[in-house]
PDB file of C-alpha atoms in Angstrom:
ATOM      1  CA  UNK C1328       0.000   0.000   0.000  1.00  0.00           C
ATOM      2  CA  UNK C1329       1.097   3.377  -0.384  1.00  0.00           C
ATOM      3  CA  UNK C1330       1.944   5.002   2.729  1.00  0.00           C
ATOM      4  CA  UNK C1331       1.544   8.785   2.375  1.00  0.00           C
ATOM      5  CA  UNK C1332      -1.738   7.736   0.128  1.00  0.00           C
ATOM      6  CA  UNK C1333      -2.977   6.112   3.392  1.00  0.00           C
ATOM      7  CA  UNK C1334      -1.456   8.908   5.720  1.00  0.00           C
ATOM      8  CA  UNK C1335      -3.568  11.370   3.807  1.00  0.00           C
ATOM      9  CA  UNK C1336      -6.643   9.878   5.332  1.00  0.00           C
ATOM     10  CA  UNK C1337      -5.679   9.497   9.293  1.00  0.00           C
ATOM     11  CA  UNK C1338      -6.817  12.494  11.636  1.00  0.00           C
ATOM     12  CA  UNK C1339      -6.385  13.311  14.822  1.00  0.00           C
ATOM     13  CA  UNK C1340     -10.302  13.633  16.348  1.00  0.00           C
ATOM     14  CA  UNK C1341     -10.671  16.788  17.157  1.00  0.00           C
ATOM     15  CA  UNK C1342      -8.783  17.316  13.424  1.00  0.00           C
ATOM     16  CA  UNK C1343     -11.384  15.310  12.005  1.00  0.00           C
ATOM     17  CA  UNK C1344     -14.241  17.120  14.159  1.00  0.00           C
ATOM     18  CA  UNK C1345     -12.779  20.418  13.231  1.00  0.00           C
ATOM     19  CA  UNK C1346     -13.032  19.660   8.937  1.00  0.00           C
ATOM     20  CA  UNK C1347     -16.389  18.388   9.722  1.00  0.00           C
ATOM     21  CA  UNK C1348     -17.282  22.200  11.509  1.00  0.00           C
ATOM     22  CA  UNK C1349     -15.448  23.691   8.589  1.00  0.00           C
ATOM     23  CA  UNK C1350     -17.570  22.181   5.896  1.00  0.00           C
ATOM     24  CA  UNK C1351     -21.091  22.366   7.695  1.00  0.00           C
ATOM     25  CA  UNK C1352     -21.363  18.692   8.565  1.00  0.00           C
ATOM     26  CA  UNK C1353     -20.970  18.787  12.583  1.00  0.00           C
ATOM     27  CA  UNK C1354     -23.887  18.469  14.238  1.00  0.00           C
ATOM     28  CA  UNK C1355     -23.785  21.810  16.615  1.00  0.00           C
ATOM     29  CA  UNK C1356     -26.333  20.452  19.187  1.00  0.00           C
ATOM     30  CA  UNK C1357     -24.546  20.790  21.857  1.00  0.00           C
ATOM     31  CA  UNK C1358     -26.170  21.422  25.290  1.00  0.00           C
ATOM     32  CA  UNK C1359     -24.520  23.567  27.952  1.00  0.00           C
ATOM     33  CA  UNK C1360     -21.209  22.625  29.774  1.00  0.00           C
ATOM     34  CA  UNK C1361     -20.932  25.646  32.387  1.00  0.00           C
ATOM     35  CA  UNK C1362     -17.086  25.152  33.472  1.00  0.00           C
ATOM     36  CA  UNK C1363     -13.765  27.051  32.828  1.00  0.00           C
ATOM     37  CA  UNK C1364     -11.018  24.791  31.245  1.00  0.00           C
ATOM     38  CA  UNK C1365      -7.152  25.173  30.139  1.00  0.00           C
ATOM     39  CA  UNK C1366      -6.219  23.550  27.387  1.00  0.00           C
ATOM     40  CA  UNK C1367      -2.674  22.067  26.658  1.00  0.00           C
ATOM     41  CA  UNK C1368      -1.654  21.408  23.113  1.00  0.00           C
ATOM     42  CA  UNK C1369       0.614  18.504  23.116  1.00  0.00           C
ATOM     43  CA  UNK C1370       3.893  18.704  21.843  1.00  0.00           C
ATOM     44  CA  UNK C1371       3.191  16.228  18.610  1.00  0.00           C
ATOM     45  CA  UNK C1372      -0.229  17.861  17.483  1.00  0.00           C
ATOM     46  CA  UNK C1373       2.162  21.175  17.549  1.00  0.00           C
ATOM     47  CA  UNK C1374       4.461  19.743  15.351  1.00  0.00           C
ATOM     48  CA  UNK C1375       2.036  18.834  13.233  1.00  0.00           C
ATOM     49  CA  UNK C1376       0.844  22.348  12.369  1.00  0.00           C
ATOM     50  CA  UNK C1377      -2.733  21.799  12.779  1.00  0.00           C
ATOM     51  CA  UNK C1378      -3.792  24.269  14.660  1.00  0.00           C
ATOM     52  CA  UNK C1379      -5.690  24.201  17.837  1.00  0.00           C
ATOM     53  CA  UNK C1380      -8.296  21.919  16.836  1.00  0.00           C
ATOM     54  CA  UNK C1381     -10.024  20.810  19.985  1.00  0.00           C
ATOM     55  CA  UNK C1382      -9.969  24.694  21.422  1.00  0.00           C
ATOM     56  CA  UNK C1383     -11.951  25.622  18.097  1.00  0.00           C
ATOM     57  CA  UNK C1384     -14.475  23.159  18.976  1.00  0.00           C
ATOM     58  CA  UNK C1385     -14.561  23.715  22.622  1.00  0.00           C
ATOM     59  CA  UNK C1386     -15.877  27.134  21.601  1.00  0.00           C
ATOM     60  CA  UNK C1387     -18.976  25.867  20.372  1.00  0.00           C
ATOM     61  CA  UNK C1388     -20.347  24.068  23.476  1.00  0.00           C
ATOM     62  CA  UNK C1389     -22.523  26.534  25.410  1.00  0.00           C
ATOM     63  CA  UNK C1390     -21.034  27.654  28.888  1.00  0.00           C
ATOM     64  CA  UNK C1391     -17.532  26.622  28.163  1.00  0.00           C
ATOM     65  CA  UNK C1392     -14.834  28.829  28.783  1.00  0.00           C
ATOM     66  CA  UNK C1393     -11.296  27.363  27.617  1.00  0.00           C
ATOM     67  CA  UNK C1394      -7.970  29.355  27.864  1.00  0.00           C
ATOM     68  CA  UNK C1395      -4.724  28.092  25.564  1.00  0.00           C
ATOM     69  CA  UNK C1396      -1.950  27.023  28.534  1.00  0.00           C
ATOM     70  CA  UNK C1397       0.178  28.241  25.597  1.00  0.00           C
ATOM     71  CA  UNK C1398       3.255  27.292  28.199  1.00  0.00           C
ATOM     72  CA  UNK C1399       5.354  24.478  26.167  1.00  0.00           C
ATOM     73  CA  UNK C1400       6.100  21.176  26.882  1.00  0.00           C
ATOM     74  CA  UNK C1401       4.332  19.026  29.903  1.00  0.00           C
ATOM     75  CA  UNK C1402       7.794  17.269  30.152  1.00  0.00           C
ATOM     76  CA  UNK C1403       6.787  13.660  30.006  1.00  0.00           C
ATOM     77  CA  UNK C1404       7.807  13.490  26.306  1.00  0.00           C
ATOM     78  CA  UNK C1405       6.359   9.911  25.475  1.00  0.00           C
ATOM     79  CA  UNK C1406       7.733   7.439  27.892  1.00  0.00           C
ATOM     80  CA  UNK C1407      11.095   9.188  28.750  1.00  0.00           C
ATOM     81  CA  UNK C1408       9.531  11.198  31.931  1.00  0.00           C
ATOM     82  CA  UNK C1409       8.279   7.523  33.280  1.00  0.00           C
ATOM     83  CA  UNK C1410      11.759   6.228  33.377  1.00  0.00           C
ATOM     84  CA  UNK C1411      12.968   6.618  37.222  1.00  0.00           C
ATOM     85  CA  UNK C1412      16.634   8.304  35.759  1.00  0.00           C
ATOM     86  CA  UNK C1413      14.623  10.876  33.454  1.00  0.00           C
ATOM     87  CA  UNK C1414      12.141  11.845  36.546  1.00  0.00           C
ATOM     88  CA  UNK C1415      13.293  15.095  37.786  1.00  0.00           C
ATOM     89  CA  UNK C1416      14.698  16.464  34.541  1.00  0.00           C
ATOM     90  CA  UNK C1417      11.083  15.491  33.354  1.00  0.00           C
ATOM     91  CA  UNK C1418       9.200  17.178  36.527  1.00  0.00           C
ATOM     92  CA  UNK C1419      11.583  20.701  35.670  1.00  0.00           C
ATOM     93  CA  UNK C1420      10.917  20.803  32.008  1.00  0.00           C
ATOM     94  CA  UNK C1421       7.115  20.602  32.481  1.00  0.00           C
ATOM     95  CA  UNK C1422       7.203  23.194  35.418  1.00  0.00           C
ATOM     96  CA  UNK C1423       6.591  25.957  33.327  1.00  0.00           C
ATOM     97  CA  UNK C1424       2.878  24.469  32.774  1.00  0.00           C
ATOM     98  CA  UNK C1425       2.206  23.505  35.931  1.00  0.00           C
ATOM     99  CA  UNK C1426       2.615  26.725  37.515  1.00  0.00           C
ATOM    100  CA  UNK C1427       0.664  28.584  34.721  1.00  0.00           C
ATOM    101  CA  UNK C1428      -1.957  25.726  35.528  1.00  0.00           C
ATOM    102  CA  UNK C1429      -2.059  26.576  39.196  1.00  0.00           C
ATOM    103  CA  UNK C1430      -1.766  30.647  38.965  1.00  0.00           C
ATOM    104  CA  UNK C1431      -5.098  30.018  36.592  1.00  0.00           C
ATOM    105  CA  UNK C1432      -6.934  28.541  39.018  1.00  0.00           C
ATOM    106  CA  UNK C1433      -9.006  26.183  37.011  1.00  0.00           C
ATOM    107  CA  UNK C1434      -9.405  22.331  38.215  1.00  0.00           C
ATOM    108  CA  UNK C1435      -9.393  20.810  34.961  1.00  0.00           C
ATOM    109  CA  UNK C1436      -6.901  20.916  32.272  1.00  0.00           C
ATOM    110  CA  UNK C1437      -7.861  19.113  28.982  1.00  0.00           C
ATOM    111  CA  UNK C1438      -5.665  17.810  26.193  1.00  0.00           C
ATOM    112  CA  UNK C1439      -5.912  15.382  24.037  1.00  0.00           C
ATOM    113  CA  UNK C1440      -3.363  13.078  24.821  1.00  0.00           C
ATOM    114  CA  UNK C1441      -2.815  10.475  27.418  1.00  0.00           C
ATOM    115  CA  UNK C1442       0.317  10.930  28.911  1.00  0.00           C
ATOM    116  CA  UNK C1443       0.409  14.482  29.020  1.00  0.00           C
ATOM    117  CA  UNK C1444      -2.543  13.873  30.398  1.00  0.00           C
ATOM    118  CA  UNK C1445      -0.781  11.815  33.320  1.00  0.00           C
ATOM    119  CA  UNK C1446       2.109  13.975  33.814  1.00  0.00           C
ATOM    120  CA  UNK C1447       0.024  17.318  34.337  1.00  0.00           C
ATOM    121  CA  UNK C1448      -2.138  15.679  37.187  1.00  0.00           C
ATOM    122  CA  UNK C1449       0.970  15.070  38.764  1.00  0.00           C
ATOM    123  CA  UNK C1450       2.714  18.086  38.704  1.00  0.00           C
ATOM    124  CA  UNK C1451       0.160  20.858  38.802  1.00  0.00           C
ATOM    125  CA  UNK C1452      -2.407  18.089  40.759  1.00  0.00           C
ATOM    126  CA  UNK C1453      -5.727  19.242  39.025  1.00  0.00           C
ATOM    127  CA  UNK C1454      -8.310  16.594  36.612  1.00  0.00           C
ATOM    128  CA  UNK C1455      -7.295  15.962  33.064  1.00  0.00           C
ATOM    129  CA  UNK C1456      -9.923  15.051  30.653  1.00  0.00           C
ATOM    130  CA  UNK C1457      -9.681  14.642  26.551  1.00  0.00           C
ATOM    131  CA  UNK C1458     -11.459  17.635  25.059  1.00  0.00           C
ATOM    132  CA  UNK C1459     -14.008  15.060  23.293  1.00  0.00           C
ATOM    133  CA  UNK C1460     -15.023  14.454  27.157  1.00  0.00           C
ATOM    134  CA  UNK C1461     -16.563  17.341  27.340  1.00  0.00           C
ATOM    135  CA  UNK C1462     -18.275  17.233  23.521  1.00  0.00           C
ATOM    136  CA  UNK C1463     -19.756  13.869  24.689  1.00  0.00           C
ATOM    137  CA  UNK C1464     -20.972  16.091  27.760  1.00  0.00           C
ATOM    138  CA  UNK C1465     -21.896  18.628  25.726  1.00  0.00           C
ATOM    139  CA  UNK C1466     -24.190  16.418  23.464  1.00  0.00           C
ATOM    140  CA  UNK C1467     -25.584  14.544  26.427  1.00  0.00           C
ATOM    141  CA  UNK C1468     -26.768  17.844  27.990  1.00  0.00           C
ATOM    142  CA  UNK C1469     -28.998  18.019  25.109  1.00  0.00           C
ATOM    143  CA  UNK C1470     -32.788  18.500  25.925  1.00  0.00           C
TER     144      UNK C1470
END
């Protein structure tokens, strides 16, 4: 098979949600979620030069207020911050976001992936959730 044939056709969700906003095919139904969020873009979405994706959808659900962390990497880098010799240099480089997370305030942080996910609970101790958690919400609050 050709590879960047197939490549052309894998998305990141909130990607994939995003194209479907862009070309009138999302359903918009979304019911109120009335909570302030930060958001974290993760390091390989970045990269990838896609935008903020999930924060464009986040400001369609009713009541939500998200904020961009916008304060580089969460430090845990794939599995390099799990490995015990890697720990602290891990724990300083994502410092930067957990103290922006904690001056903010807010008890959730949402990003969309898992172990960033796992290292910000640690160091800045607040809920993570995936930004399509609170879409599902959102959709569910429907009446």
């Amino acid at each position: 098979p050709d590879m960047e044939e197939n490549a052309k056709h894998i998305f990141d969700a909130c990607e994939f949600l995003e194209a479907l906003y862009q070309n009138d095919q999302l359903n918009e139904n979304f019911g109120e979620v009335s909570h302030e969020f930060m958001y974290h873009a993760p390091c390989h979405l970045r990269v990838q030069g896609i935008g903020l994706p999930a924060m464009e959808l986040l400001k369609l659900v009713p009541g939500v207020k998200v904020t961009d962390a916008d304060a580089g990497c969460c430090g845990i880098s794939g599995n390099y911050g799990y490995k015990a010799e890697n720990y602290n240099l891990s724990m300083k480089i994502g410092n930067t976001l957990f103290d922006t997370v904690k001056a903010s305030g807010v008890d959730t942080v949402l990003t969309d992936c898992g172990t960033c996910r796992a290292q910000i609970e640690h160091g800045a101790e607040v809920k993570t959730m995936h930004p399509i958690s609170i879409l599902a919400k959102a959709y569910h609050n429907t009446n």
